[in-house]
mmCIF file of C-alpha atoms in Angstrom:
data_model
loop_
_atom_site.group_PDB
_atom_site.id
_atom_site.type_symbol
_atom_site.label_atom_id
_atom_site.label_comp_id
_atom_site.label_asym_id
_atom_site.label_seq_id
_atom_site.Cartn_x
_atom_site.Cartn_y
_atom_site.Cartn_z
ATOM 1 C CA UNK A 15 0.000 0.000 0.000
ATOM 2 C CA UNK A 16 0.837 3.707 0.171
ATOM 3 C CA UNK A 17 2.644 3.394 3.494
ATOM 4 C CA UNK A 18 5.239 0.961 2.197
ATOM 5 C CA UNK A 19 5.803 3.086 -0.931
ATOM 6 C CA UNK A 20 6.325 6.220 1.168
ATOM 7 C CA UNK A 21 8.670 4.237 3.425
ATOM 8 C CA UNK A 22 10.700 3.088 0.390
ATOM 9 C CA UNK A 23 10.839 6.655 -0.965
ATOM 10 C CA UNK A 24 12.093 7.965 2.380
ATOM 11 C CA UNK A 25 14.827 5.306 2.562
ATOM 12 C CA UNK A 26 15.956 6.202 -0.946
ATOM 13 C CA UNK A 27 15.927 9.953 -0.199
ATOM 14 C CA UNK A 28 17.882 9.481 3.032
ATOM 15 C CA UNK A 29 20.526 7.611 1.083
ATOM 16 C CA UNK A 30 20.749 10.223 -1.680
ATOM 17 C CA UNK A 31 20.366 13.349 0.488
ATOM 18 C CA UNK A 32 21.569 12.511 4.008
ATOM 19 C CA UNK A 33 21.687 16.178 5.078
ATOM 20 C CA UNK A 34 18.017 16.915 4.240
ATOM 21 C CA UNK A 35 15.518 16.555 7.091
ATOM 22 C CA UNK A 36 12.601 14.414 5.916
ATOM 23 C CA UNK A 37 9.303 14.029 7.750
ATOM 24 C CA UNK A 38 6.984 11.505 6.127
ATOM 25 C CA UNK A 39 3.390 11.973 7.265
ATOM 26 C CA UNK A 40 0.603 9.537 6.405
ATOM 27 C CA UNK A 41 -2.809 11.187 6.090
ATOM 28 C CA UNK A 42 -5.983 11.073 4.030
ATOM 29 C CA UNK A 43 -6.723 14.177 1.925
ATOM 30 C CA UNK A 44 -10.402 13.668 2.755
ATOM 31 C CA UNK A 45 -9.731 14.346 6.443
ATOM 32 C CA UNK A 46 -9.821 18.144 6.708
ATOM 33 C CA UNK A 47 -9.096 18.450 10.482
ATOM 34 C CA UNK A 48 -6.077 16.156 10.048
ATOM 35 C CA UNK A 49 -4.785 18.277 7.129
ATOM 36 C CA UNK A 50 -5.224 21.461 9.173
ATOM 37 C CA UNK A 51 -3.268 19.893 12.003
ATOM 38 C CA UNK A 52 -0.399 18.887 9.664
ATOM 39 C CA UNK A 53 -0.283 22.279 7.900
ATOM 40 C CA UNK A 54 -0.401 24.250 11.152
ATOM 41 C CA UNK A 55 2.529 22.247 12.547
ATOM 42 C CA UNK A 56 4.771 22.046 9.484
ATOM 43 C CA UNK A 57 3.815 25.326 7.744
ATOM 44 C CA UNK A 58 4.861 24.230 4.219
ATOM 45 C CA UNK A 59 5.719 26.849 1.604
ATOM 46 C CA UNK A 60 5.077 24.708 -1.455
ATOM 47 C CA UNK A 61 2.509 21.936 -1.866
ATOM 48 C CA UNK A 62 2.454 19.421 -4.725
ATOM 49 C CA UNK A 63 -0.985 17.873 -4.810
ATOM 50 C CA UNK A 64 -0.713 14.450 -6.439
ATOM 51 C CA UNK A 65 -3.086 12.521 -4.184
ATOM 52 C CA UNK A 66 -5.682 10.959 -6.461
ATOM 53 C CA UNK A 67 -7.236 7.673 -7.374
ATOM 54 C CA UNK A 68 -5.989 7.312 -10.933
ATOM 55 C CA UNK A 69 -6.811 3.748 -11.986
ATOM 56 C CA UNK A 70 -9.448 4.165 -14.703
ATOM 57 C CA UNK A 71 -11.375 0.829 -14.673
ATOM 58 C CA UNK A 72 -11.202 0.683 -10.861
ATOM 59 C CA UNK A 73 -12.773 4.136 -10.580
ATOM 60 C CA UNK A 74 -15.526 3.193 -13.044
ATOM 61 C CA UNK A 75 -16.466 0.585 -10.430
ATOM 62 C CA UNK A 76 -15.987 2.885 -7.435
ATOM 63 C CA UNK A 77 -17.457 6.164 -8.588
ATOM 64 C CA UNK A 78 -18.245 7.488 -5.099
ATOM 65 C CA UNK A 79 -14.637 6.893 -4.085
ATOM 66 C CA UNK A 80 -13.354 8.858 -7.102
ATOM 67 C CA UNK A 81 -15.634 11.757 -6.136
ATOM 68 C CA UNK A 82 -14.656 11.903 -2.466
ATOM 69 C CA UNK A 83 -10.942 11.400 -3.015
ATOM 70 C CA UNK A 84 -10.313 13.423 -6.175
ATOM 71 C CA UNK A 85 -12.866 16.223 -5.673
ATOM 72 C CA UNK A 86 -13.388 16.518 -1.921
ATOM 73 C CA UNK A 87 -9.687 15.803 -1.308
ATOM 74 C CA UNK A 88 -8.674 18.598 -3.692
ATOM 75 C CA UNK A 89 -11.146 21.021 -2.120
ATOM 76 C CA UNK A 90 -9.604 20.269 1.288
ATOM 77 C CA UNK A 91 -6.052 20.802 -0.001
ATOM 78 C CA UNK A 92 -7.066 24.108 -1.603
ATOM 79 C CA UNK A 93 -8.765 25.255 1.617
ATOM 80 C CA UNK A 94 -5.842 24.473 3.930
ATOM 81 C CA UNK A 95 -3.387 25.963 1.421
ATOM 82 C CA UNK A 96 -5.291 29.219 1.559
ATOM 83 C CA UNK A 97 -5.765 29.123 5.322
ATOM 84 C CA UNK A 98 -2.052 28.606 6.006
ATOM 85 C CA UNK A 99 -0.803 30.983 3.307
ATOM 86 C CA UNK A 100 0.943 28.438 1.112
ATOM 87 C CA UNK A 101 3.189 30.268 -1.374
ATOM 88 C CA UNK A 102 2.657 27.817 -4.217
ATOM 89 C CA UNK A 103 0.252 24.974 -4.800
ATOM 90 C CA UNK A 104 0.761 22.745 -7.837
ATOM 91 C CA UNK A 105 -1.877 20.199 -8.739
ATOM 92 C CA UNK A 106 -0.758 17.248 -10.851
ATOM 93 C CA UNK A 107 -3.363 16.494 -13.515
ATOM 94 C CA UNK A 108 -3.766 14.162 -16.459
ATOM 95 C CA UNK A 109 -4.540 14.117 -20.188
ATOM 96 C CA UNK A 110 -7.601 12.039 -19.247
ATOM 97 C CA UNK A 111 -9.204 15.245 -17.891
ATOM 98 C CA UNK A 112 -9.800 16.444 -21.475
ATOM 99 C CA UNK A 113 -13.167 15.499 -23.055
ATOM 100 C CA UNK A 114 -13.318 12.764 -20.422
ATOM 101 C CA UNK A 115 -14.847 9.395 -21.211
ATOM 102 C CA UNK A 116 -14.243 8.115 -17.701
ATOM 103 C CA UNK A 117 -15.080 9.177 -14.165
ATOM 104 C CA UNK A 118 -11.424 9.441 -13.117
ATOM 105 C CA UNK A 119 -10.684 11.989 -15.874
ATOM 106 C CA UNK A 120 -13.842 13.933 -15.095
ATOM 107 C CA UNK A 121 -13.033 14.226 -11.385
ATOM 108 C CA UNK A 122 -9.537 15.463 -12.238
ATOM 109 C CA UNK A 123 -11.008 18.167 -14.520
ATOM 110 C CA UNK A 124 -13.181 19.436 -11.667
ATOM 111 C CA UNK A 125 -10.161 19.314 -9.354
ATOM 112 C CA UNK A 126 -8.269 21.477 -11.886
ATOM 113 C CA UNK A 127 -11.135 23.995 -11.890
ATOM 114 C CA UNK A 128 -11.128 24.249 -8.090
ATOM 115 C CA UNK A 129 -7.385 24.981 -7.994
ATOM 116 C CA UNK A 130 -7.605 27.595 -10.776
ATOM 117 C CA UNK A 131 -10.728 29.196 -9.301
ATOM 118 C CA UNK A 132 -8.983 29.563 -5.919
ATOM 119 C CA UNK A 133 -5.903 31.033 -7.625
ATOM 120 C CA UNK A 134 -7.974 33.671 -9.383
ATOM 121 C CA UNK A 135 -10.298 34.457 -6.498
ATOM 122 C CA UNK A 136 -7.647 34.770 -3.815
ATOM 123 C CA UNK A 137 -4.821 35.878 -6.110
ATOM 124 C CA UNK A 138 -2.605 32.930 -5.164
ATOM 125 C CA UNK A 139 0.187 31.144 -7.044
ATOM 126 C CA UNK A 140 -1.885 27.967 -7.434
ATOM 127 C CA UNK A 141 -1.475 26.183 -10.778
ATOM 128 C CA UNK A 142 -2.134 22.923 -12.624
ATOM 129 C CA UNK A 143 0.356 20.742 -14.530
ATOM 130 C CA UNK A 144 -1.159 18.259 -16.948
ATOM 131 C CA UNK A 145 0.627 15.345 -18.599
ATOM 132 C CA UNK A 146 0.167 11.790 -19.879
ATOM 133 C CA UNK A 147 1.421 8.431 -18.650
ATOM 134 C CA UNK A 148 4.651 8.086 -16.721
ATOM 135 C CA UNK A 149 6.757 5.044 -17.589
ATOM 136 C CA UNK A 150 7.307 2.743 -14.637
ATOM 137 C CA UNK A 151 4.872 4.567 -12.353
ATOM 138 C CA UNK A 152 2.255 2.760 -10.302
ATOM 139 C CA UNK A 153 -0.267 0.988 -12.540
ATOM 140 C CA UNK A 154 1.865 1.727 -15.617
ATOM 141 C CA UNK A 155 1.780 -0.725 -18.485
ATOM 142 C CA UNK A 156 5.553 -1.406 -18.551
ATOM 143 C CA UNK A 157 5.827 -3.313 -15.234
ATOM 144 C CA UNK A 158 2.743 -5.319 -16.311
ATOM 145 C CA UNK A 159 4.316 -6.235 -19.664
ATOM 146 C CA UNK A 160 7.575 -7.164 -17.930
ATOM 147 C CA UNK A 161 5.707 -9.518 -15.581
ATOM 148 C CA UNK A 162 3.852 -11.080 -18.515
ATOM 149 C CA UNK A 163 7.098 -11.579 -20.469
ATOM 150 C CA UNK A 164 8.860 -13.083 -17.425
ATOM 151 C CA UNK A 165 6.074 -15.642 -17.031
ATOM 152 C CA UNK A 166 6.328 -16.652 -20.700
ATOM 153 C CA UNK A 167 3.457 -14.561 -22.035
ATOM 154 C CA UNK A 168 1.022 -13.850 -23.452
ATOM 155 C CA UNK A 169 1.399 -10.077 -23.381
ATOM 156 C CA UNK A 170 -2.028 -8.441 -23.347
ATOM 157 C CA UNK A 171 -2.666 -5.289 -25.410
ATOM 158 C CA UNK A 172 -6.167 -3.839 -25.452
ATOM 159 C CA UNK A 173 -6.232 -2.770 -29.129
ATOM 160 C CA UNK A 174 -3.687 -2.698 -31.999
ATOM 161 C CA UNK A 175 -4.221 1.058 -32.501
ATOM 162 C CA UNK A 176 -4.163 2.064 -28.811
ATOM 163 C CA UNK A 177 -1.751 5.004 -28.323
ATOM 164 C CA UNK A 178 -0.600 6.956 -25.284
ATOM 165 C CA UNK A 179 1.757 9.786 -24.356
ATOM 166 C CA UNK A 180 4.672 8.563 -22.220
ATOM 167 C CA UNK A 181 7.518 10.138 -20.318
ATOM 168 C CA UNK A 182 9.945 8.849 -17.707
ATOM 169 C CA UNK A 183 9.642 9.603 -13.989
ATOM 170 C CA UNK A 184 12.748 11.889 -13.925
ATOM 171 C CA UNK A 185 11.445 13.820 -16.971
ATOM 172 C CA UNK A 186 8.027 14.291 -15.413
ATOM 173 C CA UNK A 187 9.407 15.367 -12.036
ATOM 174 C CA UNK A 188 11.852 17.805 -13.609
ATOM 175 C CA UNK A 189 9.167 19.450 -15.763
ATOM 176 C CA UNK A 190 6.683 19.642 -12.883
ATOM 177 C CA UNK A 191 9.311 21.434 -10.773
ATOM 178 C CA UNK A 192 10.084 23.812 -13.648
ATOM 179 C CA UNK A 193 6.391 24.575 -14.199
ATOM 180 C CA UNK A 194 5.909 25.080 -10.459
ATOM 181 C CA UNK A 195 8.340 27.976 -10.531
ATOM 182 C CA UNK A 196 6.508 29.739 -13.368
ATOM 183 C CA UNK A 197 3.752 32.290 -13.254
ATOM 184 C CA UNK A 198 1.762 33.955 -10.528
ATOM 185 C CA UNK A 199 -1.020 31.385 -10.435
ATOM 186 C CA UNK A 200 -4.203 30.437 -12.237
ATOM 187 C CA UNK A 201 -2.299 28.808 -15.103
ATOM 188 C CA UNK A 202 -2.657 25.370 -16.608
ATOM 189 C CA UNK A 203 0.692 24.070 -17.834
ATOM 190 C CA UNK A 204 0.943 21.188 -20.279
ATOM 191 C CA UNK A 205 4.111 19.144 -20.669
ATOM 192 C CA UNK A 206 5.354 18.418 -24.170
ATOM 193 C CA UNK A 207 5.221 14.648 -24.323
ATOM 194 C CA UNK A 208 6.362 14.295 -27.941
ATOM 195 C CA UNK A 209 4.471 11.864 -30.145
ATOM 196 C CA UNK A 210 1.984 9.348 -28.822
ATOM 197 C CA UNK A 211 3.431 5.829 -28.687
ATOM 198 C CA UNK A 212 1.554 2.807 -29.977
ATOM 199 C CA UNK A 213 1.148 0.388 -27.055
ATOM 200 C CA UNK A 214 1.640 -2.547 -29.448
ATOM 201 C CA UNK A 215 5.058 -1.141 -30.504
ATOM 202 C CA UNK A 216 5.954 -0.743 -26.831
ATOM 203 C CA UNK A 217 5.012 -4.385 -26.136
ATOM 204 C CA UNK A 218 7.027 -5.659 -29.126
ATOM 205 C CA UNK A 219 10.055 -3.559 -28.119
ATOM 206 C CA UNK A 220 9.965 -4.852 -24.549
ATOM 207 C CA UNK A 221 9.804 -8.452 -25.758
ATOM 208 C CA UNK A 222 12.828 -7.863 -28.019
ATOM 209 C CA UNK A 223 14.706 -6.097 -25.212
ATOM 210 C CA UNK A 224 14.166 -9.253 -23.150
ATOM 211 C CA UNK A 225 16.054 -11.183 -25.858
ATOM 212 C CA UNK A 226 12.912 -12.821 -27.234
ATOM 213 C CA UNK A 227 10.956 -12.624 -30.464
ATOM 214 C CA UNK A 228 7.360 -11.332 -30.491
ATOM 215 C CA UNK A 229 4.739 -13.813 -31.808
ATOM 216 C CA UNK A 230 7.348 -16.603 -31.823
ATOM 217 C CA UNK A 231 8.619 -16.803 -28.220
ATOM 218 C CA UNK A 232 5.977 -14.571 -26.666
ATOM 219 C CA UNK A 233 2.433 -14.265 -27.929
ATOM 220 C CA UNK A 234 0.649 -10.890 -28.010
ATOM 221 C CA UNK A 235 -3.121 -11.002 -27.628
ATOM 222 C CA UNK A 236 -5.699 -8.228 -27.971
ATOM 223 C CA UNK A 237 -8.192 -8.074 -25.141
ATOM 224 C CA UNK A 238 -10.466 -5.233 -26.306
ATOM 225 C CA UNK A 239 -10.785 -1.614 -25.196
ATOM 226 C CA UNK A 240 -11.842 -1.328 -21.560
ATOM 227 C CA UNK A 241 -14.706 0.886 -20.411
ATOM 228 C CA UNK A 242 -13.552 4.489 -20.090
ATOM 229 C CA UNK A 243 -10.645 4.163 -22.553
ATOM 230 C CA UNK A 244 -10.002 6.181 -25.705
ATOM 231 C CA UNK A 245 -7.756 4.978 -28.524
ATOM 232 C CA UNK A 246 -5.664 8.100 -28.026
ATOM 233 C CA UNK A 247 -5.564 10.972 -25.522
ATOM 234 C CA UNK A 248 -5.458 14.765 -25.863
ATOM 235 C CA UNK A 249 -3.550 17.195 -23.665
ATOM 236 C CA UNK A 250 -5.905 20.122 -24.312
ATOM 237 C CA UNK A 251 -9.288 20.868 -25.853
ATOM 238 C CA UNK A 252 -9.402 21.899 -29.490
ATOM 239 C CA UNK A 253 -9.560 25.628 -30.048
ATOM 240 C CA UNK A 254 -7.668 26.423 -26.846
ATOM 241 C CA UNK A 255 -5.075 29.144 -26.923
ATOM 242 C CA UNK A 256 -1.662 27.488 -26.432
ATOM 243 C CA UNK A 257 1.258 29.721 -25.499
ATOM 244 C CA UNK A 258 4.927 28.914 -25.115
ATOM 245 C CA UNK A 259 6.685 29.522 -21.801
ATOM 246 C CA UNK A 260 10.346 30.085 -20.939
ATOM 247 C CA UNK A 261 10.859 26.318 -21.258
ATOM 248 C CA UNK A 262 10.675 24.506 -24.640
ATOM 249 C CA UNK A 263 8.850 21.492 -23.158
ATOM 250 C CA UNK A 264 6.242 23.387 -21.140
ATOM 251 C CA UNK A 265 3.232 25.097 -22.680
ATOM 252 C CA UNK A 266 0.553 27.187 -21.080
ATOM 253 C CA UNK A 267 -3.106 26.987 -22.054
ATOM 254 C CA UNK A 268 -5.679 29.696 -21.505
ATOM 255 C CA UNK A 269 -8.948 28.646 -19.898
ATOM 256 C CA UNK A 270 -12.114 29.174 -21.909
ATOM 257 C CA UNK A 271 -15.124 27.352 -20.577
ATOM 258 C CA UNK A 272 -13.914 26.539 -17.075
ATOM 259 C CA UNK A 273 -16.628 26.452 -14.476
ATOM 260 C CA UNK A 274 -15.846 28.946 -11.722
ATOM 261 C CA UNK A 275 -17.279 30.802 -8.742
ATOM 262 C CA UNK A 276 -20.787 29.938 -7.516
ATOM 263 C CA UNK A 277 -21.705 27.512 -10.331
ATOM 264 C CA UNK A 278 -18.545 25.515 -9.566
ATOM 265 C CA UNK A 279 -19.256 25.533 -5.801
ATOM 266 C CA UNK A 280 -22.803 24.350 -6.404
ATOM 267 C CA UNK A 281 -21.683 21.559 -8.753
ATOM 268 C CA UNK A 282 -19.032 20.365 -6.257
ATOM 269 C CA UNK A 283 -21.530 20.376 -3.361
ATOM 270 C CA UNK A 284 -24.032 18.441 -5.446
ATOM 271 C CA UNK A 285 -21.419 15.879 -6.562
ATOM 272 C CA UNK A 286 -20.235 15.298 -2.980
ATOM 273 C CA UNK A 287 -23.841 14.895 -1.816
ATOM 274 C CA UNK A 288 -24.559 12.395 -4.613
ATOM 275 C CA UNK A 289 -21.308 10.603 -3.736
ATOM 276 C CA UNK A 290 -22.381 10.234 -0.093
ATOM 277 C CA UNK A 291 -25.770 8.919 -1.223
ATOM 278 C CA UNK A 292 -24.263 6.517 -3.777
ATOM 279 C CA UNK A 293 -26.295 8.060 -6.637
ATOM 280 C CA UNK A 294 -23.934 6.828 -9.349
ATOM 281 C CA UNK A 295 -26.018 7.533 -12.455
ATOM 282 C CA UNK A 296 -26.864 11.065 -11.243
ATOM 283 C CA UNK A 297 -23.124 11.695 -10.718
ATOM 284 C CA UNK A 298 -22.314 10.599 -14.283
ATOM 285 C CA UNK A 299 -25.136 12.746 -15.677
ATOM 286 C CA UNK A 300 -23.964 15.841 -13.805
ATOM 287 C CA UNK A 301 -20.314 15.334 -14.842
ATOM 288 C CA UNK A 302 -21.342 15.021 -18.504
ATOM 289 C CA UNK A 303 -23.487 18.132 -18.179
ATOM 290 C CA UNK A 304 -20.813 20.449 -16.785
ATOM 291 C CA UNK A 305 -17.587 19.280 -18.490
ATOM 292 C CA UNK A 306 -17.017 20.334 -22.129
ATOM 293 C CA UNK A 307 -16.974 17.372 -24.531
ATOM 294 C CA UNK A 308 -17.512 14.894 -21.707
ATOM 295 C CA UNK A 309 -18.982 11.533 -22.776
ATOM 296 C CA UNK A 310 -18.979 9.345 -19.683
ATOM 297 C CA UNK A 311 -22.583 8.247 -20.195
ATOM 298 C CA UNK A 312 -21.650 6.590 -23.492
ATOM 299 C CA UNK A 313 -19.026 4.443 -21.738
ATOM 300 C CA UNK A 314 -20.357 0.935 -21.091
ATOM 301 C CA UNK A 315 -20.179 -0.159 -17.456
ATOM 302 C CA UNK A 316 -17.187 -2.359 -16.524
ATOM 303 C CA UNK A 317 -17.783 -6.095 -16.862
ATOM 304 C CA UNK A 318 -17.236 -6.753 -13.163
ATOM 305 C CA UNK A 319 -20.480 -4.927 -12.389
ATOM 306 C CA UNK A 320 -22.287 -7.650 -14.327
ATOM 307 C CA UNK A 321 -21.946 -9.824 -11.237
ATOM 308 C CA UNK A 322 -24.074 -7.429 -9.169
#
């Protein structure tokens, strides 16, 4: 779980940076009093908000959990950051927040809006950094493929034309830190992730890198697109104004139809209420209504729900 991963990260950091004082704290972003307690004691200057449920099919099956963690959790982080005068807040977002076809992406889009709305309303250096998949991160396809290759195959690819943006962990971290230092707040930064990579090519390359031959030593099978998946992702909505920044791999996009102020507050309150009541179809309807280009309703429910 999270605790062991944080523990591993701390051990690694202690080894690399023995002179830096590290204080790992385990807490739930949904627990506002706990967050206030942590912030009042440690008084951070910069907050990177990356706490989110990000597994797409899992969130299609646990919609209430996506709402409370990704939306309520973000609202809490924004509130304590304002209350304790945080200098900079950077929310980590995803390409799945654009024209979302899944609940996870939709909740991240609303989280983005809350951060940007707070930045503009309170004149704070709160911003959003949006990017695609990170190679080797939790739930990433590469460790899965490696496991499948090690056990003799088959390697499972959802669709021959499935494509995704990828970058490595060091690249992503570096660009997030760079973007964090830019601008006075209210900006959405998008990382240049190059060309989208075909997942099938990635699978074939990994098999070859393991010293084996695709389709001869290791079979590749296509399992079908999962609910909430697109064949390819976008990093911004069409027609958005994209500006360059002082860094060649970081762009800034101007908001156009972001929900803000009272309408945003009302939508968030309603979503949290529906989440508490377990009104899943009403949640999906409301998300589709308020997010531009959203098409969650057209996504078939995950197969596992067929058991219910």
